[in-house]
PDB file of C-alpha atoms and ligand atoms in Angstrom:
ATOM      1  CA  UNK S 202     126.437  36.062  14.009  1.00  0.00           C
ATOM      2  CA  UNK S 203     125.130  32.928  15.527  1.00  0.00           C
ATOM      3  CA  UNK S 204     122.469  34.018  17.958  1.00  0.00           C
ATOM      4  CA  UNK S 205     123.568  32.026  20.873  1.00  0.00           C
ATOM      5  CA  UNK S 206     127.111  33.419  20.590  1.00  0.00           C
ATOM      6  CA  UNK S 207     125.962  37.177  20.834  1.00  0.00           C
ATOM      7  CA  UNK S 208     126.459  38.684  24.257  1.00  0.00           C
ATOM      8  CA  UNK S 209     123.784  39.625  26.850  1.00  0.00           C
ATOM      9  CA  UNK S 210     123.866  43.368  27.464  1.00  0.00           C
ATOM     10  CA  UNK S 211     123.561  44.636  31.043  1.00  0.00           C
ATOM     11  CA  UNK S 212     123.246  48.180  32.206  1.00  0.00           C
ATOM     12  CA  UNK S 213     123.113  49.996  35.399  1.00  0.00           C
ATOM     13  CA  UNK S 214     123.362  53.760  36.624  1.00  0.00           C
ATOM     14  CA  UNK S 215     126.760  52.839  37.779  1.00  0.00           C
ATOM     15  CA  UNK S 216     128.619  49.992  39.668  1.00  0.00           C
ATOM     16  CA  UNK S 217     125.805  48.531  41.614  1.00  0.00           C
ATOM     17  CA  UNK S 218     124.679  46.358  38.750  1.00  0.00           C
ATOM     18  CA  UNK S 219     127.769  44.225  39.042  1.00  0.00           C
ATOM     19  CA  UNK S 220     125.963  42.393  41.852  1.00  0.00           C
ATOM     20  CA  UNK S 221     123.593  41.216  39.050  1.00  0.00           C
ATOM     21  CA  UNK S 222     126.508  40.346  36.722  1.00  0.00           C
ATOM     22  CA  UNK S 223     127.885  38.266  39.581  1.00  0.00           C
ATOM     23  CA  UNK S 224     124.841  36.173  39.709  1.00  0.00           C
ATOM     24  CA  UNK S 225     124.712  35.910  35.936  1.00  0.00           C
ATOM     25  CA  UNK S 226     128.253  34.652  35.758  1.00  0.00           C
ATOM     26  CA  UNK S 227     127.402  32.062  38.368  1.00  0.00           C
ATOM     27  CA  UNK S 228     124.006  31.068  36.716  1.00  0.00           C
ATOM     28  CA  UNK S 229     125.004  31.428  33.087  1.00  0.00           C
ATOM     29  CA  UNK S 230     128.718  30.696  32.950  1.00  0.00           C
ATOM     30  CA  UNK S 231     128.940  30.330  29.185  1.00  0.00           C
ATOM     31  CA  UNK S 232     127.330  33.767  28.360  1.00  0.00           C
ATOM     32  CA  UNK S 233     129.412  36.602  27.143  1.00  0.00           C
ATOM     33  CA  UNK S 234     128.335  39.811  28.747  1.00  0.00           C
ATOM     34  CA  UNK S 235     128.703  43.528  27.808  1.00  0.00           C
ATOM     35  CA  UNK S 236     128.046  45.893  30.896  1.00  0.00           C
ATOM     36  CA  UNK S 237     127.706  49.518  30.770  1.00  0.00           C
ATOM     37  CA  UNK S 238     127.543  51.558  34.000  1.00  0.00           C
ATOM     38  CA  UNK S 239     126.448  55.232  33.652  1.00  0.00           C
ATOM     39  CA  UNK S 240     128.860  56.467  36.176  1.00  0.00           C
ATOM     40  CA  UNK S 241     128.810  59.988  34.651  1.00  0.00           C
ATOM     41  CA  UNK S 242     125.206  60.356  35.514  1.00  0.00           C
ATOM     42  CA  UNK S 243     124.795  58.316  38.648  1.00  0.00           C
ATOM     43  CA  UNK S 244     122.633  58.259  40.793  1.00  0.00           C
ATOM     44  CA  UNK S 245     119.482  57.598  39.143  1.00  0.00           C
ATOM     45  CA  UNK S 246     117.572  57.226  42.302  1.00  0.00           C
ATOM     46  CA  UNK S 247     117.175  60.901  42.894  1.00  0.00           C
ATOM     47  CA  UNK S 248     116.069  61.841  39.429  1.00  0.00           C
ATOM     48  CA  UNK S 249     112.618  62.201  37.792  1.00  0.00           C
ATOM     49  CA  UNK S 250     110.943  59.658  35.584  1.00  0.00           C
ATOM     50  CA  UNK S 251     111.655  61.479  32.325  1.00  0.00           C
ATOM     51  CA  UNK S 252     115.471  61.772  33.063  1.00  0.00           C
ATOM     52  CA  UNK S 253     115.634  58.057  34.135  1.00  0.00           C
ATOM     53  CA  UNK S 254     113.851  56.971  30.851  1.00  0.00           C
ATOM     54  CA  UNK S 255     116.147  59.246  28.663  1.00  0.00           C
ATOM     55  CA  UNK S 256     119.265  57.783  30.249  1.00  0.00           C
ATOM     56  CA  UNK S 257     117.943  54.294  29.917  1.00  0.00           C
ATOM     57  CA  UNK S 258     117.111  54.614  26.297  1.00  0.00           C
ATOM     58  CA  UNK S 259     120.727  55.836  25.609  1.00  0.00           C
ATOM     59  CA  UNK S 260     122.119  52.900  27.623  1.00  0.00           C
ATOM     60  CA  UNK S 261     120.080  50.430  25.472  1.00  0.00           C
ATOM     61  CA  UNK S 262     121.240  52.102  22.320  1.00  0.00           C
ATOM     62  CA  UNK S 263     124.794  51.848  23.348  1.00  0.00           C
ATOM     63  CA  UNK S 264     124.421  48.049  24.143  1.00  0.00           C
ATOM     64  CA  UNK S 265     122.588  47.426  20.802  1.00  0.00           C
ATOM     65  CA  UNK S 266     125.878  48.354  18.989  1.00  0.00           C
ATOM     66  CA  UNK S 267     127.371  45.224  20.197  1.00  0.00           C
ATOM     67  CA  UNK S 268     124.524  43.002  18.746  1.00  0.00           C
ATOM     68  CA  UNK S 269     123.311  41.830  22.140  1.00  0.00           C
ATOM     69  CA  UNK S 270     120.677  39.089  22.134  1.00  0.00           C
ATOM     70  CA  UNK S 271     118.916  40.198  25.294  1.00  0.00           C
ATOM     71  CA  UNK S 272     119.332  43.151  27.728  1.00  0.00           C
ATOM     72  CA  UNK S 273     119.209  43.162  31.489  1.00  0.00           C
ATOM     73  CA  UNK S 274     118.310  46.244  33.275  1.00  0.00           C
ATOM     74  CA  UNK S 275     120.470  45.782  36.413  1.00  0.00           C
ATOM     75  CA  UNK S 276     119.136  48.799  38.151  1.00  0.00           C
ATOM     76  CA  UNK S 277     116.065  48.871  40.288  1.00  0.00           C
ATOM     77  CA  UNK S 278     115.358  52.457  39.679  1.00  0.00           C
ATOM     78  CA  UNK S 279     115.600  52.143  35.941  1.00  0.00           C
ATOM     79  CA  UNK S 280     113.461  48.948  35.947  1.00  0.00           C
ATOM     80  CA  UNK S 281     110.801  50.742  38.055  1.00  0.00           C
ATOM     81  CA  UNK S 282     110.325  53.534  35.657  1.00  0.00           C
ATOM     82  CA  UNK S 283     111.754  52.880  32.213  1.00  0.00           C
ATOM     83  CA  UNK S 284     110.918  49.268  31.377  1.00  0.00           C
ATOM     84  CA  UNK S 285     107.542  49.674  29.675  1.00  0.00           C
ATOM     85  CA  UNK S 286     109.083  52.446  27.454  1.00  0.00           C
ATOM     86  CA  UNK S 287     112.133  50.357  26.596  1.00  0.00           C
ATOM     87  CA  UNK S 288     109.855  47.391  25.554  1.00  0.00           C
ATOM     88  CA  UNK S 289     107.870  49.660  23.514  1.00  0.00           C
ATOM     89  CA  UNK S 290     110.909  51.084  21.590  1.00  0.00           C
ATOM     90  CA  UNK S 291     113.145  48.084  21.100  1.00  0.00           C
ATOM     91  CA  UNK S 292     112.557  44.584  19.763  1.00  0.00           C
ATOM     92  CA  UNK S 293     115.318  42.972  21.748  1.00  0.00           C
ATOM     93  CA  UNK S 294     114.112  41.001  24.823  1.00  0.00           C
ATOM     94  CA  UNK S 295     114.508  43.136  27.945  1.00  0.00           C
ATOM     95  CA  UNK S 296     114.535  41.749  31.422  1.00  0.00           C
ATOM     96  CA  UNK S 297     114.194  44.084  34.606  1.00  0.00           C
ATOM     97  CA  UNK S 298     114.813  43.305  38.176  1.00  0.00           C
ATOM     98  CA  UNK S 299     111.440  44.044  39.726  1.00  0.00           C
ATOM     99  CA  UNK S 300     109.353  41.000  38.659  1.00  0.00           C
ATOM    100  CA  UNK S 301     111.953  38.463  39.577  1.00  0.00           C
ATOM    101  CA  UNK S 302     112.344  40.035  42.986  1.00  0.00           C
ATOM    102  CA  UNK S 303     108.566  40.286  43.538  1.00  0.00           C
ATOM    103  CA  UNK S 304     108.161  36.592  42.699  1.00  0.00           C
ATOM    104  CA  UNK S 305     110.940  35.568  45.028  1.00  0.00           C
ATOM    105  CA  UNK S 306     109.363  37.560  47.953  1.00  0.00           C
ATOM    106  CA  UNK S 307     105.933  36.119  47.351  1.00  0.00           C
ATOM    107  CA  UNK S 308     107.394  32.545  47.391  1.00  0.00           C
ATOM    108  CA  UNK S 309     109.236  33.231  50.666  1.00  0.00           C
ATOM    109  CA  UNK S 310     106.743  35.236  52.838  1.00  0.00           C
ATOM    110  CA  UNK S 311     105.113  33.179  55.602  1.00  0.00           C
ATOM    111  CA  UNK S 312     102.685  35.677  56.880  1.00  0.00           C
ATOM    112  CA  UNK S 313     102.107  37.843  53.691  1.00  0.00           C
ATOM    113  CA  UNK S 314     103.870  40.925  55.215  1.00  0.00           C
ATOM    114  CA  UNK S 315     106.670  42.040  52.803  1.00  0.00           C
ATOM    115  CA  UNK S 316     108.924  45.108  53.210  1.00  0.00           C
ATOM    116  CA  UNK S 317     110.604  46.847  50.242  1.00  0.00           C
ATOM    117  CA  UNK S 318     113.592  49.138  50.338  1.00  0.00           C
ATOM    118  CA  UNK S 319     115.100  51.138  47.615  1.00  0.00           C
ATOM    119  CA  UNK S 320     115.914  54.613  46.199  1.00  0.00           C
ATOM    120  CA  UNK S 321     113.609  57.432  46.386  1.00  0.00           C
ATOM    121  CA  UNK S 322     112.624  57.064  42.745  1.00  0.00           C
ATOM    122  CA  UNK S 323     112.003  53.298  43.157  1.00  0.00           C
ATOM    123  CA  UNK S 324     109.804  53.562  46.096  1.00  0.00           C
ATOM    124  CA  UNK S 325     107.876  56.506  44.582  1.00  0.00           C
ATOM    125  CA  UNK S 326     107.161  54.319  41.525  1.00  0.00           C
ATOM    126  CA  UNK S 327     105.488  51.634  43.722  1.00  0.00           C
ATOM    127  CA  UNK S 328     106.724  49.169  41.027  1.00  0.00           C
ATOM    128  CA  UNK S 329     107.394  46.295  43.632  1.00  0.00           C
ATOM    129  CA  UNK S 330     104.085  46.867  45.326  1.00  0.00           C
ATOM    130  CA  UNK S 331     102.278  46.677  41.990  1.00  0.00           C
ATOM    131  CA  UNK S 332     104.414  43.642  40.843  1.00  0.00           C
ATOM    132  CA  UNK S 333     103.632  41.795  44.139  1.00  0.00           C
ATOM    133  CA  UNK S 334      99.926  42.578  44.137  1.00  0.00           C
ATOM    134  CA  UNK S 335      99.729  41.223  40.455  1.00  0.00           C
ATOM    135  CA  UNK S 336     100.812  37.866  41.891  1.00  0.00           C
ATOM    136  CA  UNK S 337      99.250  37.879  45.126  1.00  0.00           C
ATOM    137  CA  UNK S 338      96.822  40.790  45.966  1.00  0.00           C
ATOM    138  CA  UNK S 339      96.446  39.600  49.627  1.00  0.00           C
ATOM    139  CA  UNK S 340     100.035  40.467  50.626  1.00  0.00           C
ATOM    140  CA  UNK S 341     100.499  43.641  52.533  1.00  0.00           C
ATOM    141  CA  UNK S 342     103.550  45.642  51.323  1.00  0.00           C
ATOM    142  CA  UNK S 343     105.397  48.201  53.382  1.00  0.00           C
ATOM    143  CA  UNK S 344     107.993  50.381  51.585  1.00  0.00           C
ATOM    144  CA  UNK S 345     110.753  52.449  52.830  1.00  0.00           C
ATOM    145  CA  UNK S 346     113.250  54.710  50.784  1.00  0.00           C
ATOM    146  CA  UNK S 347     116.729  54.479  52.014  1.00  0.00           C
ATOM    147  CA  UNK S 348     118.659  57.131  50.146  1.00  0.00           C
ATOM    148  CA  UNK S 349     121.750  57.130  52.310  1.00  0.00           C
ATOM    149  CA  UNK S 350     122.541  53.454  51.656  1.00  0.00           C
ATOM    150  CA  UNK S 351     123.980  53.978  48.196  1.00  0.00           C
ATOM    151  CA  UNK S 352     126.689  56.447  49.352  1.00  0.00           C
ATOM    152  CA  UNK S 353     127.633  54.381  52.308  1.00  0.00           C
ATOM    153  CA  UNK S 354     128.134  51.390  50.048  1.00  0.00           C
ATOM    154  CA  UNK S 355     130.065  53.509  47.591  1.00  0.00           C
ATOM    155  CA  UNK S 356     132.374  54.533  50.477  1.00  0.00           C
ATOM    156  CA  UNK S 357     132.780  51.003  51.551  1.00  0.00           C
ATOM    157  CA  UNK S 358     131.045  51.570  54.864  1.00  0.00           C
ATOM    158  CA  UNK S 359     129.364  48.128  55.037  1.00  0.00           C
ATOM    159  CA  UNK S 360     129.480  47.553  58.768  1.00  0.00           C
ATOM    160  CA  UNK S 361     130.279  49.491  61.848  1.00  0.00           C
ATOM    161  CA  UNK S 362     128.326  52.001  64.003  1.00  0.00           C
ATOM    162  CA  UNK S 363     127.578  54.613  61.285  1.00  0.00           C
ATOM    163  CA  UNK S 364     126.138  52.101  58.973  1.00  0.00           C
ATOM    164  CA  UNK S 365     124.034  50.309  61.779  1.00  0.00           C
ATOM    165  CA  UNK S 366     122.660  53.750  62.930  1.00  0.00           C
ATOM    166  CA  UNK S 367     121.469  54.569  59.583  1.00  0.00           C
ATOM    167  CA  UNK S 368     119.973  51.137  59.003  1.00  0.00           C
ATOM    168  CA  UNK S 369     118.170  51.206  62.348  1.00  0.00           C
ATOM    169  CA  UNK S 370     116.672  54.730  61.565  1.00  0.00           C
ATOM    170  CA  UNK S 371     115.439  53.475  58.116  1.00  0.00           C
ATOM    171  CA  UNK S 372     114.374  49.932  59.049  1.00  0.00           C
ATOM    172  CA  UNK S 373     112.704  50.520  62.577  1.00  0.00           C
ATOM    173  CA  UNK S 374     109.362  51.337  60.993  1.00  0.00           C
ATOM    174  CA  UNK S 375     109.402  48.091  58.979  1.00  0.00           C
ATOM    175  CA  UNK S 376     110.372  46.065  62.028  1.00  0.00           C
ATOM    176  CA  UNK S 377     107.302  47.571  63.866  1.00  0.00           C
ATOM    177  CA  UNK S 378     105.171  46.405  60.962  1.00  0.00           C
ATOM    178  CA  UNK S 379     106.404  42.807  61.669  1.00  0.00           C
ATOM    179  CA  UNK S 380     107.349  42.138  58.145  1.00  0.00           C
ATOM    180  CA  UNK S 381     108.812  38.495  57.662  1.00  0.00           C
ATOM    181  CA  UNK S 382     110.436  39.105  54.253  1.00  0.00           C
ATOM    182  CA  UNK S 383     112.386  42.203  52.793  1.00  0.00           C
ATOM    183  CA  UNK S 384     113.161  42.949  49.220  1.00  0.00           C
ATOM    184  CA  UNK S 385     116.596  44.588  48.908  1.00  0.00           C
ATOM    185  CA  UNK S 386     115.235  46.716  45.992  1.00  0.00           C
ATOM    186  CA  UNK S 387     118.478  48.502  45.093  1.00  0.00           C
ATOM    187  CA  UNK S 388     121.562  47.113  43.460  1.00  0.00           C
ATOM    188  CA  UNK S 389     123.787  48.254  46.284  1.00  0.00           C
ATOM    189  CA  UNK S 390     121.923  46.790  49.249  1.00  0.00           C
ATOM    190  CA  UNK S 391     123.003  43.188  48.943  1.00  0.00           C
ATOM    191  CA  UNK S 392     126.461  44.522  50.218  1.00  0.00           C
ATOM    192  CA  UNK S 393     124.626  45.760  53.379  1.00  0.00           C
ATOM    193  CA  UNK S 394     122.876  42.422  53.911  1.00  0.00           C
ATOM    194  CA  UNK S 395     124.629  41.525  57.154  1.00  0.00           C
ATOM    195  CA  UNK S 396     123.996  44.883  58.743  1.00  0.00           C
ATOM    196  CA  UNK S 397     120.279  44.799  57.553  1.00  0.00           C
ATOM    197  CA  UNK S 398     119.952  41.306  58.935  1.00  0.00           C
ATOM    198  CA  UNK S 399     121.406  42.285  62.309  1.00  0.00           C
ATOM    199  CA  UNK S 400     118.858  45.301  62.619  1.00  0.00           C
ATOM    200  CA  UNK S 401     115.893  43.149  61.507  1.00  0.00           C
ATOM    201  CA  UNK S 402     116.744  39.896  63.291  1.00  0.00           C
ATOM    202  CA  UNK S 403     117.004  36.370  61.954  1.00  0.00           C
ATOM    203  CA  UNK S 404     113.261  36.004  61.496  1.00  0.00           C
ATOM    204  CA  UNK S 405     113.221  38.255  58.400  1.00  0.00           C
ATOM    205  CA  UNK S 406     114.235  36.749  55.058  1.00  0.00           C
ATOM    206  CA  UNK S 407     116.210  39.161  52.728  1.00  0.00           C
ATOM    207  CA  UNK S 408     115.550  38.937  49.044  1.00  0.00           C
ATOM    208  CA  UNK S 409     118.373  39.812  46.607  1.00  0.00           C
ATOM    209  CA  UNK S 410     116.655  39.495  43.204  1.00  0.00           C
ATOM    210  CA  UNK S 411     120.049  38.967  41.314  1.00  0.00           C
ATOM    211  CA  UNK S 412     119.698  35.152  41.360  1.00  0.00           C
ATOM    212  CA  UNK S 413     116.139  35.271  40.181  1.00  0.00           C
ATOM    213  CA  UNK S 414     117.137  37.591  37.300  1.00  0.00           C
ATOM    214  CA  UNK S 415     119.731  35.081  35.995  1.00  0.00           C
ATOM    215  CA  UNK S 416     116.976  32.354  36.159  1.00  0.00           C
ATOM    216  CA  UNK S 417     114.735  34.729  34.195  1.00  0.00           C
ATOM    217  CA  UNK S 418     117.414  35.394  31.670  1.00  0.00           C
ATOM    218  CA  UNK S 419     117.944  31.770  31.205  1.00  0.00           C
ATOM    219  CA  UNK S 420     114.178  31.430  30.551  1.00  0.00           C
ATOM    220  CA  UNK S 421     114.237  34.192  27.876  1.00  0.00           C
ATOM    221  CA  UNK S 422     117.400  32.744  26.102  1.00  0.00           C
ATOM    222  CA  UNK S 423     115.913  29.414  26.137  1.00  0.00           C
ATOM    223  CA  UNK S 424     112.663  30.681  24.703  1.00  0.00           C
ATOM    224  CA  UNK S 425     114.361  32.470  21.893  1.00  0.00           C
ATOM    225  CA  UNK S 426     116.723  29.526  21.311  1.00  0.00           C
ATOM    226  CA  UNK S 427     119.845  31.675  21.860  1.00  0.00           C
ATOM    227  CA  UNK S 428     121.129  29.957  25.111  1.00  0.00           C
ATOM    228  CA  UNK S 429     124.826  29.523  24.864  1.00  0.00           C
ATOM    229  CA  UNK S 430     126.244  26.105  25.017  1.00  0.00           C
ATOM    230  CA  UNK S 431     129.030  25.054  27.471  1.00  0.00           C
ATOM    231  CA  UNK S 432     131.783  24.862  24.820  1.00  0.00           C
ATOM    232  CA  UNK S 433     132.543  28.460  24.337  1.00  0.00           C
ATOM    233  CA  UNK S 434     134.734  30.801  26.421  1.00  0.00           C
ATOM    234  CA  UNK S 435     132.778  33.718  27.524  1.00  0.00           C
ATOM    235  CA  UNK S 436     134.064  37.225  27.363  1.00  0.00           C
ATOM    236  CA  UNK S 437     132.897  39.917  29.847  1.00  0.00           C
ATOM    237  CA  UNK S 438     133.477  43.500  28.867  1.00  0.00           C
ATOM    238  CA  UNK S 439     132.829  46.445  31.224  1.00  0.00           C
ATOM    239  CA  UNK S 440     132.098  50.095  30.042  1.00  0.00           C
ATOM    240  CA  UNK S 441     131.568  53.151  32.043  1.00  0.00           C
ATOM    241  CA  UNK S 442     130.651  56.715  30.936  1.00  0.00           C
ATOM    242  CA  UNK S 443     133.032  58.572  33.221  1.00  0.00           C
ATOM    243  CA  UNK S 444     136.548  57.914  34.262  1.00  0.00           C
ATOM    244  CA  UNK S 445     136.964  54.141  34.952  1.00  0.00           C
ATOM    245  CA  UNK S 446     139.352  54.429  37.930  1.00  0.00           C
ATOM    246  CA  UNK S 447     136.702  54.233  40.733  1.00  0.00           C
ATOM    247  CA  UNK S 448     134.715  51.567  39.038  1.00  0.00           C
ATOM    248  CA  UNK S 449     137.947  49.473  38.649  1.00  0.00           C
ATOM    249  CA  UNK S 450     138.878  50.030  42.342  1.00  0.00           C
ATOM    250  CA  UNK S 451     135.572  49.243  43.812  1.00  0.00           C
ATOM    251  CA  UNK S 452     134.099  46.870  41.221  1.00  0.00           C
ATOM    252  CA  UNK S 453     135.423  43.639  42.912  1.00  0.00           C
ATOM    253  CA  UNK S 454     133.419  44.236  45.917  1.00  0.00           C
ATOM    254  CA  UNK S 455     130.146  44.052  43.910  1.00  0.00           C
ATOM    255  CA  UNK S 456     131.408  41.422  41.330  1.00  0.00           C
ATOM    256  CA  UNK S 457     133.149  39.145  43.889  1.00  0.00           C
ATOM    257  CA  UNK S 458     136.138  39.104  41.734  1.00  0.00           C
ATOM    258  CA  UNK S 459     138.868  41.387  40.273  1.00  0.00           C
ATOM    259  CA  UNK S 460     137.737  43.383  37.175  1.00  0.00           C
ATOM    260  CA  UNK S 461     140.416  42.982  34.443  1.00  0.00           C
ATOM    261  CA  UNK S 462     139.962  46.124  32.388  1.00  0.00           C
ATOM    262  CA  UNK S 463     137.140  48.831  32.252  1.00  0.00           C
ATOM    263  CA  UNK S 464     136.644  50.694  28.961  1.00  0.00           C
ATOM    264  CA  UNK S 465     135.288  54.216  28.527  1.00  0.00           C
ATOM    265  CA  UNK S 466     131.892  54.220  26.771  1.00  0.00           C
ATOM    266  CA  UNK S 467     131.395  56.696  24.024  1.00  0.00           C
ATOM    267  CA  UNK S 468     127.631  57.135  24.220  1.00  0.00           C
ATOM    268  CA  UNK S 469     127.222  59.500  21.355  1.00  0.00           C
ATOM    269  CA  UNK S 470     129.675  57.991  18.859  1.00  0.00           C
TER     270      UNK S 470
HETATM  271  N1  DGL C 119     121.317  51.289  40.754  1.00  0.00           N
HETATM  272  C1  DGL C 119     120.424  52.008  41.467  1.00  0.00           C
HETATM  273  C2  DGL C 119     119.245  50.988  41.773  1.00  0.00           C
HETATM  274  O1  DGL C 119     119.392  49.836  41.674  1.00  0.00           O
HETATM  275  C3  DGL C 119     121.162  52.518  42.689  1.00  0.00           C
HETATM  276  C4  DGL C 119     122.052  53.698  42.472  1.00  0.00           C
HETATM  277  C5  DGL C 119     121.276  54.908  41.810  1.00  0.00           C
HETATM  278  O2  DGL C 119     120.516  55.616  42.614  1.00  0.00           O
HETATM  279  O3  DGL C 119     121.452  55.245  40.692  1.00  0.00           O
HETATM  280  O4  DGL C 119     118.235  51.599  42.185  1.00  0.00           O
END
């Protein structure tokens, strides 16, 4: 198969990675994409490192069956804990979401005070803090796990009093720390951006790493001479490890468009 025509593989613990796919479709419109959401085992954000690494290895093995030319870990939790192991085991280029998000935050912060929110596992890993300090060790990073944000988004509670109360509870400490930039370090959080912005006020810049990820994928594909040209019609296939109904019903909120068909992934075929 011609390298450029091979698809890009994307995986997430579930549905949230579609926010990254959305940015990839906008930024890399000719690329075909195979997406797998591990809906049978979501959430990853409450699990241990060894479990997250095991599930991530299986997701990559599934995507490799499609001859993907590059893999995007569209999950902050998995990027935080599994990226080094995946890069060790597989030759295919693998892009995570942490470094692109860290770069964007470093570029945007005015007073070198950056907040990071994510799942319990992502915050525990300190992956964003480490990535930011690798770029600029003089930046102060304040982290906060926001575990209730994922179920709120899954329920579609993106605005309103319950959502605002939860956001206030989580974000008040970061507000007191006078952060000027906040990394939305979880695939679900971009959907809560307006509530988060209301709570923090207009002076805080929100960073959604999805756009930066698309740019990084472009860089990788260019570097490996596998960037797809404009003349092909891309194909986007979506797989899930559990019953597809929930994913099909909610997916458009994350993807910004309707999802045609969702297939059931047989991970152990
Ligand atoms: N996709 C996960 C992340 O970005 C959120 C959902 C989960 O906990 O699995 O961290």
